[in-house]
Coordinates of C-alpha atoms (C1' of nucleotides) in Angstrom, one line a residue:
Chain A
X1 CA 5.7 -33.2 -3.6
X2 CA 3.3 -32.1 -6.0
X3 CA 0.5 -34.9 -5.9
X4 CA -0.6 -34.9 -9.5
X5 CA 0.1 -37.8 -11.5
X6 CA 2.7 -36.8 -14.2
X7 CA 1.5 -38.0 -17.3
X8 CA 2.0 -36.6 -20.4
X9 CA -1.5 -35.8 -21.3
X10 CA -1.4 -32.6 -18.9
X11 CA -4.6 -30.4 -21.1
X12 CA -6.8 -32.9 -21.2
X13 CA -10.2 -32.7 -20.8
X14 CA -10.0 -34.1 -17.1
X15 CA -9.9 -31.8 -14.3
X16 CA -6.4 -29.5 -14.4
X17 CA -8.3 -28.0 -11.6
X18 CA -7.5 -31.1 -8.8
X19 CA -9.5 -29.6 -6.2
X20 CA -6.7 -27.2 -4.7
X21 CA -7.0 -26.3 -1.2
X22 CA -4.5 -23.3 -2.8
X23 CA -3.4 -21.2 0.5
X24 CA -5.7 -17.8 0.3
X25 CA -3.2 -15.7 0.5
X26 CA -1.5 -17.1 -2.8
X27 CA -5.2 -17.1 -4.0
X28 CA -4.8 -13.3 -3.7
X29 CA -1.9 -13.2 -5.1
X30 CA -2.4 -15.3 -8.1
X31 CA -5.0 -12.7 -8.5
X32 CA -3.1 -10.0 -9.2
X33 CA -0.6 -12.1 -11.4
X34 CA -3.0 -13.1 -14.0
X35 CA -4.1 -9.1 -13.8
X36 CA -0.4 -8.4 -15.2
X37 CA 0.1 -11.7 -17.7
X38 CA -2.9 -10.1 -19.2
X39 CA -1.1 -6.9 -19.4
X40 CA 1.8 -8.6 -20.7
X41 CA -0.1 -10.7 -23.0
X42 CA -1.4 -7.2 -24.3
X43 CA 1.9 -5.8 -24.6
X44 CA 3.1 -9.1 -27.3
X45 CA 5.5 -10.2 -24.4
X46 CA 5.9 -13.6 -25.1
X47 CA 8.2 -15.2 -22.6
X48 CA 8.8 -13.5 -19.0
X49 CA 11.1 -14.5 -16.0
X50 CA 10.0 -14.6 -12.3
X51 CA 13.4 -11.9 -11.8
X52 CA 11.7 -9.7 -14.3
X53 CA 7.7 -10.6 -12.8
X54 CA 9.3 -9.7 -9.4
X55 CA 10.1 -6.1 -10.3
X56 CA 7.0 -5.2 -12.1
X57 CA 4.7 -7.0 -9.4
X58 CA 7.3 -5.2 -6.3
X59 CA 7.0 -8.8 -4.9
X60 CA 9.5 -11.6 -4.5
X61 CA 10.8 -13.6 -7.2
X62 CA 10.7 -16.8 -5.0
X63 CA 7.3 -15.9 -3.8
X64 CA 5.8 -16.1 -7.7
X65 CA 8.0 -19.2 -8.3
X66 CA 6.1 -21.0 -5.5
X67 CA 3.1 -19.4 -6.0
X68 CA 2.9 -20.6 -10.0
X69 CA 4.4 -24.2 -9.4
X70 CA 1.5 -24.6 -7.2
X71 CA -0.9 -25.4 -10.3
X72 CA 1.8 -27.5 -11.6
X73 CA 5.4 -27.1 -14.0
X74 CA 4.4 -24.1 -15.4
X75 CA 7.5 -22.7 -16.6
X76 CA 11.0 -24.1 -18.6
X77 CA 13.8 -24.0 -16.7
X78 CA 16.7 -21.9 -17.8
X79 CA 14.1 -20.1 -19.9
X80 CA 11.2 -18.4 -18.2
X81 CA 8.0 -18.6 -18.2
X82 CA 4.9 -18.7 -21.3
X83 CA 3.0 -15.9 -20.7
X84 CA 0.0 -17.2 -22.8
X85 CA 0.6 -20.6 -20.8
X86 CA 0.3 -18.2 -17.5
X87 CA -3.0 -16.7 -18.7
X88 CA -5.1 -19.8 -19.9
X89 CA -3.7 -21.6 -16.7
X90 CA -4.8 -19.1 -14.0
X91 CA -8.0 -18.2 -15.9
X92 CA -8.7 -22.3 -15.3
X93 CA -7.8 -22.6 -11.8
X94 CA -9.4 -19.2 -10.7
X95 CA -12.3 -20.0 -12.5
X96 CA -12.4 -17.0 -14.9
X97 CA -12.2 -18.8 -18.4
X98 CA -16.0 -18.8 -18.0
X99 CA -18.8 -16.5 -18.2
X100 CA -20.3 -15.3 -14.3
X101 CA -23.5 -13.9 -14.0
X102 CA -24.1 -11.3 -11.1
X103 CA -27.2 -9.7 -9.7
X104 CA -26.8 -6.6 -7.8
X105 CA -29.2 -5.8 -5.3
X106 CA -29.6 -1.7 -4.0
X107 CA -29.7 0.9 -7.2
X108 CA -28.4 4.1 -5.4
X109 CA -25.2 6.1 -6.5
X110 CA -22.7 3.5 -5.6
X111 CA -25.0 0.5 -7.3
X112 CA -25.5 2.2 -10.5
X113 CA -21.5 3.3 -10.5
X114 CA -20.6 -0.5 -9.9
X115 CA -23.0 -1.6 -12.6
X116 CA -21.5 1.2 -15.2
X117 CA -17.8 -0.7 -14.0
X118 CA -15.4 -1.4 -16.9
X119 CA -15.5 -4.7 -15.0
X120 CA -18.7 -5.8 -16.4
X121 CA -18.1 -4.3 -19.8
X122 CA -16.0 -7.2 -20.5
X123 CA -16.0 -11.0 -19.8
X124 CA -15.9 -13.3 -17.1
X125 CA -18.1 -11.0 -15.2
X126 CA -21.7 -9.4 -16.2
X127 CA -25.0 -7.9 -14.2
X128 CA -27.5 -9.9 -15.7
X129 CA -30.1 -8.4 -12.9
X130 CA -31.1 -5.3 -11.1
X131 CA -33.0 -5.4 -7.9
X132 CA -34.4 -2.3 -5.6
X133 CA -36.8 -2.2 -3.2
X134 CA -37.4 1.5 -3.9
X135 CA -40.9 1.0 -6.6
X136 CA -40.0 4.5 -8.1
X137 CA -37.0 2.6 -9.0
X138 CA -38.2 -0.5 -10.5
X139 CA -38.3 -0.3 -14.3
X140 CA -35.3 2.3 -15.1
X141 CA -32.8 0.6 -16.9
X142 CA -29.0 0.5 -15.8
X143 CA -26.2 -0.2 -18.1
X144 CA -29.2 -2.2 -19.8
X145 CA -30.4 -3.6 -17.3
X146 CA -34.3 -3.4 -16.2
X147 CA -34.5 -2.5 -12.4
X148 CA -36.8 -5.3 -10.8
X149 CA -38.4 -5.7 -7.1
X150 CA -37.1 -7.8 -4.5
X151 CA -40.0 -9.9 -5.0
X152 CA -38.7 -10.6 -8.7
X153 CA -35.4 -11.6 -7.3
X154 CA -35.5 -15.6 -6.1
X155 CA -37.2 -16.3 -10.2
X156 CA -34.4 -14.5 -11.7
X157 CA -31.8 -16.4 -9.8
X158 CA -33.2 -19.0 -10.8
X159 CA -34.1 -18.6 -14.2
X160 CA -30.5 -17.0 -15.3
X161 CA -28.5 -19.0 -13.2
X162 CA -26.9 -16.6 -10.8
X163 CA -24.4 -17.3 -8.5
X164 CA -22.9 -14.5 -7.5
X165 CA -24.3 -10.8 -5.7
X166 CA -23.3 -7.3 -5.0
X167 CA -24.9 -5.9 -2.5
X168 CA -25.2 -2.1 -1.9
X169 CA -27.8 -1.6 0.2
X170 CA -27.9 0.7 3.4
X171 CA -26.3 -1.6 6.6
X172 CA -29.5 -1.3 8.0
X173 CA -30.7 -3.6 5.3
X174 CA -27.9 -5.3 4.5
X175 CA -28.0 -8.8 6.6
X176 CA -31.4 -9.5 5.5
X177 CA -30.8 -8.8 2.2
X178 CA -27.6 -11.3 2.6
X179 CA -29.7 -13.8 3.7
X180 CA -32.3 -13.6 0.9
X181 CA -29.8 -14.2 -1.8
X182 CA -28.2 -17.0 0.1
X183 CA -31.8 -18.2 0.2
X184 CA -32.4 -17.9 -3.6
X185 CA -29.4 -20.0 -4.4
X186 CA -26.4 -17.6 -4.6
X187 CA -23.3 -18.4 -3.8
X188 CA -21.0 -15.7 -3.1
X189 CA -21.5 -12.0 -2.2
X190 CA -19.7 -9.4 -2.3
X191 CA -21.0 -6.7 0.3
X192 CA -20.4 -3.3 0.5
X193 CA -22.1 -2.3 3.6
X194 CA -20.1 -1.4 6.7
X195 CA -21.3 -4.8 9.2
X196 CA -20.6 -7.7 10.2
X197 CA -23.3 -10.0 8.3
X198 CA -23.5 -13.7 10.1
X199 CA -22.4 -15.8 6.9
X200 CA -25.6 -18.0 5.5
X201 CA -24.3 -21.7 5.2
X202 CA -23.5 -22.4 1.4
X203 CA -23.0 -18.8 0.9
X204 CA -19.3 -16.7 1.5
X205 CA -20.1 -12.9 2.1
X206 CA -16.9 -11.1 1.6
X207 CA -17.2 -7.4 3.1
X208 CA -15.1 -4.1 1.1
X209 CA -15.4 -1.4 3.6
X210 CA -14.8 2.4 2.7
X211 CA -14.5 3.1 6.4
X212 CA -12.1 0.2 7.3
X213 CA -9.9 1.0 4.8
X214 CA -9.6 4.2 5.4
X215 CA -9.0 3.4 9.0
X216 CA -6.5 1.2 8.2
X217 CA -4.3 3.9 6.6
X218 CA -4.6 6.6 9.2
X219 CA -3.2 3.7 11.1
X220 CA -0.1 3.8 9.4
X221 CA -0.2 7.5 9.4
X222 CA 0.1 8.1 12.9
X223 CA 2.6 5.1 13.3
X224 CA 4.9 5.6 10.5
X225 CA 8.0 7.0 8.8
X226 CA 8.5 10.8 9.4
X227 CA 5.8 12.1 11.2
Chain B
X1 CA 4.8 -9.2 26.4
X2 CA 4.4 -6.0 25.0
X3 CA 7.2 -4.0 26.0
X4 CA 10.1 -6.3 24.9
X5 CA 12.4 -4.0 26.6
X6 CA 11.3 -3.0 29.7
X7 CA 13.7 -0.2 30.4
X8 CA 13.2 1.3 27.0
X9 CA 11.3 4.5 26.6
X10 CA 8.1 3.2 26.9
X11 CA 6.3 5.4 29.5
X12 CA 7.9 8.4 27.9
X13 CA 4.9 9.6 26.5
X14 CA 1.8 10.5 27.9
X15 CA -0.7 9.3 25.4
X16 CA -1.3 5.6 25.0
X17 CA 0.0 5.8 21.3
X18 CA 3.6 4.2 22.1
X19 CA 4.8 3.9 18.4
X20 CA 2.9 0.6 18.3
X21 CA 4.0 -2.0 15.5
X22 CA 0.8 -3.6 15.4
X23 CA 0.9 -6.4 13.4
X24 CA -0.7 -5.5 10.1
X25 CA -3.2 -8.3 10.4
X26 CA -4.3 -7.2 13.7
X27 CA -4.9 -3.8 12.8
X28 CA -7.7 -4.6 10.2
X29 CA -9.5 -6.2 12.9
X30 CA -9.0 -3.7 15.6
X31 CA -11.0 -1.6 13.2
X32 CA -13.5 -4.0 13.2
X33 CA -13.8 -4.7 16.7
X34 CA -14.4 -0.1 16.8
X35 CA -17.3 -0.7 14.2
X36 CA -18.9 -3.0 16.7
X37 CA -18.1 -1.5 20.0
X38 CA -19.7 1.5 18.5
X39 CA -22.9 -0.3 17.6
X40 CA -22.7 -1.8 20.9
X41 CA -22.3 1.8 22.7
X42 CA -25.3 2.9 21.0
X43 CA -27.6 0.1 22.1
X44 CA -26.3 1.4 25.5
X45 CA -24.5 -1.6 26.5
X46 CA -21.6 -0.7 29.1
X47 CA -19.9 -3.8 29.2
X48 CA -18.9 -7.3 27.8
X49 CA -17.0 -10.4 27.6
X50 CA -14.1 -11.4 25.1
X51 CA -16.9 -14.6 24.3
X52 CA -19.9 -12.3 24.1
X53 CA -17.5 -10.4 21.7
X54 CA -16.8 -13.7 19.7
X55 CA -20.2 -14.3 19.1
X56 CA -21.1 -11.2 17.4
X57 CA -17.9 -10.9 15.5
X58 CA -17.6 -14.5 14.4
X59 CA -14.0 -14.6 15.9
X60 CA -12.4 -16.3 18.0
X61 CA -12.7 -14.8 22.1
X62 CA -8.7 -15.7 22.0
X63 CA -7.7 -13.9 19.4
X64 CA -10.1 -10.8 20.5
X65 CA -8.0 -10.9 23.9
X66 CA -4.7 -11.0 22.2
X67 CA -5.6 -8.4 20.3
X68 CA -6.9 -5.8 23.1
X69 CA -4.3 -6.5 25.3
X70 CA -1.6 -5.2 22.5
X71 CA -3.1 -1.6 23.5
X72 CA -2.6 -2.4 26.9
X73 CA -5.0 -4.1 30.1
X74 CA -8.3 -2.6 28.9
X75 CA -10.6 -5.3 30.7
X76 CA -11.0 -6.1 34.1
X77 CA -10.2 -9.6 35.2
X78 CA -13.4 -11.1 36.4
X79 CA -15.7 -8.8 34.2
X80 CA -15.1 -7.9 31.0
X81 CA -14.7 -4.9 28.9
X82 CA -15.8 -1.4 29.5
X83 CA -17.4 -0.8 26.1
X84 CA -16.7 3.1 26.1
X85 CA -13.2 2.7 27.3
X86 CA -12.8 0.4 24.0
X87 CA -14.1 2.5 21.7
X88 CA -11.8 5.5 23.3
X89 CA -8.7 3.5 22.7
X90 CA -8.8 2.1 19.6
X91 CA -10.1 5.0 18.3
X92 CA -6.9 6.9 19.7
X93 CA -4.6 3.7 18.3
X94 CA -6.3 4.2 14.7
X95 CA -5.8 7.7 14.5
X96 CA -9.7 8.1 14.1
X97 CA -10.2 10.4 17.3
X98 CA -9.5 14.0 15.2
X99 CA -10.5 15.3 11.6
X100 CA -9.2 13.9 8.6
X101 CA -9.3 15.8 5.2
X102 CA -9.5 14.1 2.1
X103 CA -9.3 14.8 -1.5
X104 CA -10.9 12.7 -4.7
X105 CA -9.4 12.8 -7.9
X106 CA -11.2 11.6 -10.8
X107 CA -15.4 12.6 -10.3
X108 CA -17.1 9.9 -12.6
X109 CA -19.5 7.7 -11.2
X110 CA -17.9 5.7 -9.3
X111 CA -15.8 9.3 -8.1
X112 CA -19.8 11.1 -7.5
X113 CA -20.5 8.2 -5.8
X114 CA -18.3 7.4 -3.0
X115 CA -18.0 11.3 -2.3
X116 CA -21.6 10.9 -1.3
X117 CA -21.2 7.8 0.9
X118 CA -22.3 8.3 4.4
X119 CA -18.4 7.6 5.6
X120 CA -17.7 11.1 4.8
X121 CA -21.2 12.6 5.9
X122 CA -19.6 12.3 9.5
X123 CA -16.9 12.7 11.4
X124 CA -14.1 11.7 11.4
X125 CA -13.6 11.7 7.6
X126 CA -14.6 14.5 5.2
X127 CA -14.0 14.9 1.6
X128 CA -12.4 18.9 1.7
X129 CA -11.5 18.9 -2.6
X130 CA -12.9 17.2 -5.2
X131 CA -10.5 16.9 -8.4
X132 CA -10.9 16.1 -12.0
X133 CA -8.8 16.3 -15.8
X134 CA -11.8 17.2 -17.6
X135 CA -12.6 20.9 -17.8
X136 CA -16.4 20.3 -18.4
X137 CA -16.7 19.4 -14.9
X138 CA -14.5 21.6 -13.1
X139 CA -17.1 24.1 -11.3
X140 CA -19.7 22.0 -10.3
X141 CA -20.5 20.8 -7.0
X142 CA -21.0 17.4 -5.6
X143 CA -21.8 16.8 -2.2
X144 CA -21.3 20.1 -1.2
X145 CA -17.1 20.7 -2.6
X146 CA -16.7 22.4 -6.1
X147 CA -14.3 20.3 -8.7
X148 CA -11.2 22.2 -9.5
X149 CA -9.1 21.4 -12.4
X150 CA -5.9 19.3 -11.6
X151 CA -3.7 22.4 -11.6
X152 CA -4.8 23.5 -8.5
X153 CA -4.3 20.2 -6.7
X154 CA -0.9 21.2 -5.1
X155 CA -1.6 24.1 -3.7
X156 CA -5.2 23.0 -2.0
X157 CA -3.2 20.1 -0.4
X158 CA -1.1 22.1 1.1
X159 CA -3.5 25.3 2.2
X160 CA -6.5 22.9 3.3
X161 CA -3.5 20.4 5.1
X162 CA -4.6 17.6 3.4
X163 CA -3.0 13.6 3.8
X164 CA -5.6 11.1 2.7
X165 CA -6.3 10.9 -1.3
X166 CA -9.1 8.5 -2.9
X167 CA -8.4 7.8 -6.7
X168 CA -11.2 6.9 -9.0
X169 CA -9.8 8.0 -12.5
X170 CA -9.4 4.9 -15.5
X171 CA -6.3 2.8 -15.1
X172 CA -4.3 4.4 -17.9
X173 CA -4.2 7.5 -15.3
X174 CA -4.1 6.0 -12.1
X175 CA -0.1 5.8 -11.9
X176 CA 1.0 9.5 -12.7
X177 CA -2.0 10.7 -10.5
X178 CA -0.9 8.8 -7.8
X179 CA 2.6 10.5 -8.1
X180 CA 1.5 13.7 -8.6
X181 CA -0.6 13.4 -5.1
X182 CA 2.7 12.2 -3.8
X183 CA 4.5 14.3 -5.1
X184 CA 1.7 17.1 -3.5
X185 CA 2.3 16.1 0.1
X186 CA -0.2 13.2 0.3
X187 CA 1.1 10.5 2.2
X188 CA -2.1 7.7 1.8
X189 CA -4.0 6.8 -1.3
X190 CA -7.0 4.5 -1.6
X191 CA -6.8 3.4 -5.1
X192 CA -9.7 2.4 -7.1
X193 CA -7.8 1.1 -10.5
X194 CA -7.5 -1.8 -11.0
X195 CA -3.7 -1.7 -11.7
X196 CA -0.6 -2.2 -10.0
X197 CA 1.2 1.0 -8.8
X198 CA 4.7 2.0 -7.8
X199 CA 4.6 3.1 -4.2
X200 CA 6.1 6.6 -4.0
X201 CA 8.2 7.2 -1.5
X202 CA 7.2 8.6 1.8
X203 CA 3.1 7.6 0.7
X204 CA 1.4 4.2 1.3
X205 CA -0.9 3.7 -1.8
X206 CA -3.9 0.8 -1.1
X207 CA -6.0 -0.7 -3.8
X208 CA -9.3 -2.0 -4.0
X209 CA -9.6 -3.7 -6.9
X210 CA -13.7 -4.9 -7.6
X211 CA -12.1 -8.0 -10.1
X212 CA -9.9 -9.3 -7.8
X213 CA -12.4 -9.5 -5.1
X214 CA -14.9 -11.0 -7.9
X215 CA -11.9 -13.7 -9.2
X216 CA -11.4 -14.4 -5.0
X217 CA -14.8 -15.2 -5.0
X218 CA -15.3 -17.3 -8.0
X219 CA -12.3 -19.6 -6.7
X220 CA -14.4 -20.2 -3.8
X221 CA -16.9 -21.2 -5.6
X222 CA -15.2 -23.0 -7.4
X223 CA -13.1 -25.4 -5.1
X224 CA -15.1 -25.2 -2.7
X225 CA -18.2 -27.3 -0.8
X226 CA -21.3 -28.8 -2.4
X227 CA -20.1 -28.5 -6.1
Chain C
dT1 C1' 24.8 -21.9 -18.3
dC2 C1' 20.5 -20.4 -17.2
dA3 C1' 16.0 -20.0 -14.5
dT4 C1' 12.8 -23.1 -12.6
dG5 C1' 11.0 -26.1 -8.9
dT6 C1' 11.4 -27.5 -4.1
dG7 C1' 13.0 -29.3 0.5
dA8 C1' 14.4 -26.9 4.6
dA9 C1' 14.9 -23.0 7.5
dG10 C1' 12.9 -19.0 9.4
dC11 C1' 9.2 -16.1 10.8
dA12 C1' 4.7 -14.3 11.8
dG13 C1' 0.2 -15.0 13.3
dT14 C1' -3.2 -17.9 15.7
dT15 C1' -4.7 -21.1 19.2
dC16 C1' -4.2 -23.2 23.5
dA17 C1' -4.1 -23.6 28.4
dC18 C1' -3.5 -21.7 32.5
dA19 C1' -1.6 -18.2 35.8
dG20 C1' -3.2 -13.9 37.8
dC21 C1' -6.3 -10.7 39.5
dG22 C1' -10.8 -8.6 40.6
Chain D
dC1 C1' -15.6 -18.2 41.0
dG2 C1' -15.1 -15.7 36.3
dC3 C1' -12.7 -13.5 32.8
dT4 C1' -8.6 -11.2 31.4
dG5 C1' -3.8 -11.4 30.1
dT6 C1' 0.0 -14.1 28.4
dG7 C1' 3.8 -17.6 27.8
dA8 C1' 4.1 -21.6 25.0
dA9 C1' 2.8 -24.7 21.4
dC10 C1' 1.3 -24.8 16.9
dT11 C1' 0.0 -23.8 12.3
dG12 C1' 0.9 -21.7 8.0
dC13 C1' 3.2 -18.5 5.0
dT14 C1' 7.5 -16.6 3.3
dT15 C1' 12.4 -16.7 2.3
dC16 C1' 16.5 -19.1 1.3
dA17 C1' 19.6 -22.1 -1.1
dC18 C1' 20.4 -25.5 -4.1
dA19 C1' 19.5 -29.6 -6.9
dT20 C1' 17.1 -30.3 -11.3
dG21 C1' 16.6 -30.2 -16.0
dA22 C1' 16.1 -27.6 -20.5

DNA sequence: TCATGTGAAGCAGTTCACAGCG
DNA sequence: CGCTGTGAACTGCTTCACATGA
């Protein structure tokens, strides 16, 4: 079924990434795998079955079988699966074996938490630029990083390359901001305000909301086991 | 559709809270659809349309009908919605329509941070006890609630009734905290470490993990249009 | 023999199209 | 006539069961 050519030569230099249209729900998924075969990989586990990924991850065995043979024969049958195989092949098709610049626009108490993130502390991901639009703020430095003014920002983007954005601005200020970026060439934001923000073309605004989640889980408080 | 079995027990209670099973997907937006009908209610609109609705929401007017009507016939045929009736029932449905008391364990920055978010500067969520292993900062006070050490945390859950727990300590920590708040009488957790966690029993534990939503993004990016 | 990889079955969630009611 | 509410079709994801190959 799988439509990749078999040949032998499977880590070439040619694309090992054959544009998937991967289901985003296994996108998710794969995610969180490559967040334990690091672990793993840590560990000097060398070899792993999916029985033994499925108890670790509380999943399904035959939900990470399908989910890994969708970038390709992954594993040795009978055996198990490489971890270190698992690692450089997710890296690759999630698009984490290189570096990603972020800017991060709105410098309050949950920006300058974000920016001090373990996350950035450590590759793919680093905040190459800071943006306010508070002057009192431009100039501070952040985890290293000089505070500019929004009127800095559409240079910088260009000049370092940026693709992707965190936004934590107030809601208020948060579509426009959305749109800016988009504007200035990036990509992908990840926004932390609590609103619906009409996605730019070219640009995919994914929303984490405190609230929502929150929400969410009084849900299943009231309509749960043992009340 | 909704009441499979129509001879059940399903007008037993008064309240419109009939032990729904919403599906899990439809829940999420439900909370959505609140955050909106709220904006909408203070612009002082009374009433609107499953495709008005659509527009703003960047759904589709289907799936917003589908989703109302699983908390019963809240529009009128011909009309539309009654914008304050909405935001009464799903509120109700969510669980959002009285107090909820939460605790924070782990007050670093990211801890500081979201205990100062304006989600918890009204109703109905407030942060009641602030927790944290590190005996330098057990006395102060951030947005208003004193840190206690993590010896105290049993006893404050159970005098100051609380359910709802928000975890921002380092990964290393996040697992045994998350039992001990279990095993405290909380019975949700909004996880902020980036690691995967045995669900106690009886307590629904709910991570947001910044890197995974980062890796969604860069797959997007990725393999998706206009490389 | 073992664990993978995969068609096929099963299920949940979404979209469609129209009946029903104001 | 307009818009909701909803069975029915449809799509896509998950689970199952087994053939495949080390």
């Amino acid at each position: 079924m799988a439509p990749r050519r078999p040949s032998e030569e499977s880590r070439a230099r040619g694309p090992a990434t054959p544009c998937h249209p991967l289901p985003p729900a296994a996108v998710h998924r794969l995610s969180q795998y490559l967040r334990c075969f690091k672990q793993l990989e840590a560990q000097g586990v060398r070899s792993v079955s999916s029985l033994q990924l499925a108890r670790s991850f509380h999943l399904s065995a035959a939900q990470i079988r399908k989910d890994l043979s969708l970038l390709g024969e992954l594993g040795t049958r009978g055996v198990g699966y490489d971890v270190s195989v698992l690692v450089r092949s997710l890296s690759e098709t999630l698009g984490v074996d290189t570096e990603h610049r972020l800017l991060l626009v709105g410098v309050g108490n949950l920006g300058s938490a974000l920016a001090l993130s373990p996350v950035f502390q450590r590759p793919p991901f680093r905040i190459v630029a800071l943006f306010d639009r508070d002057p009192a703020k431009v100039g501070r430095v952040v985890a290293g990083v000089p505070i500019e003014p929004m009127t800095a920002l559409a240079r910088s983007v260009a000049e370092k390359q940026i693709r992707l954005g965190i936004v934590t601005v107030p809601s208020r200020a948060a579509p426009s901001v959305c749109r800016l970026l988009a504007a200035a060439g990036i990509r992908g934001i990840l926004n932390f305000a609590p609103v619906v923000i009409p996605p730019p073309s070219g640009c995919v605004i994914r929303t984490v909301d405190l609230g929502l989640q929150l929400e969410e889980l009084t849900y299943l408080l009231l309509h749960a086991p043992s009340s």
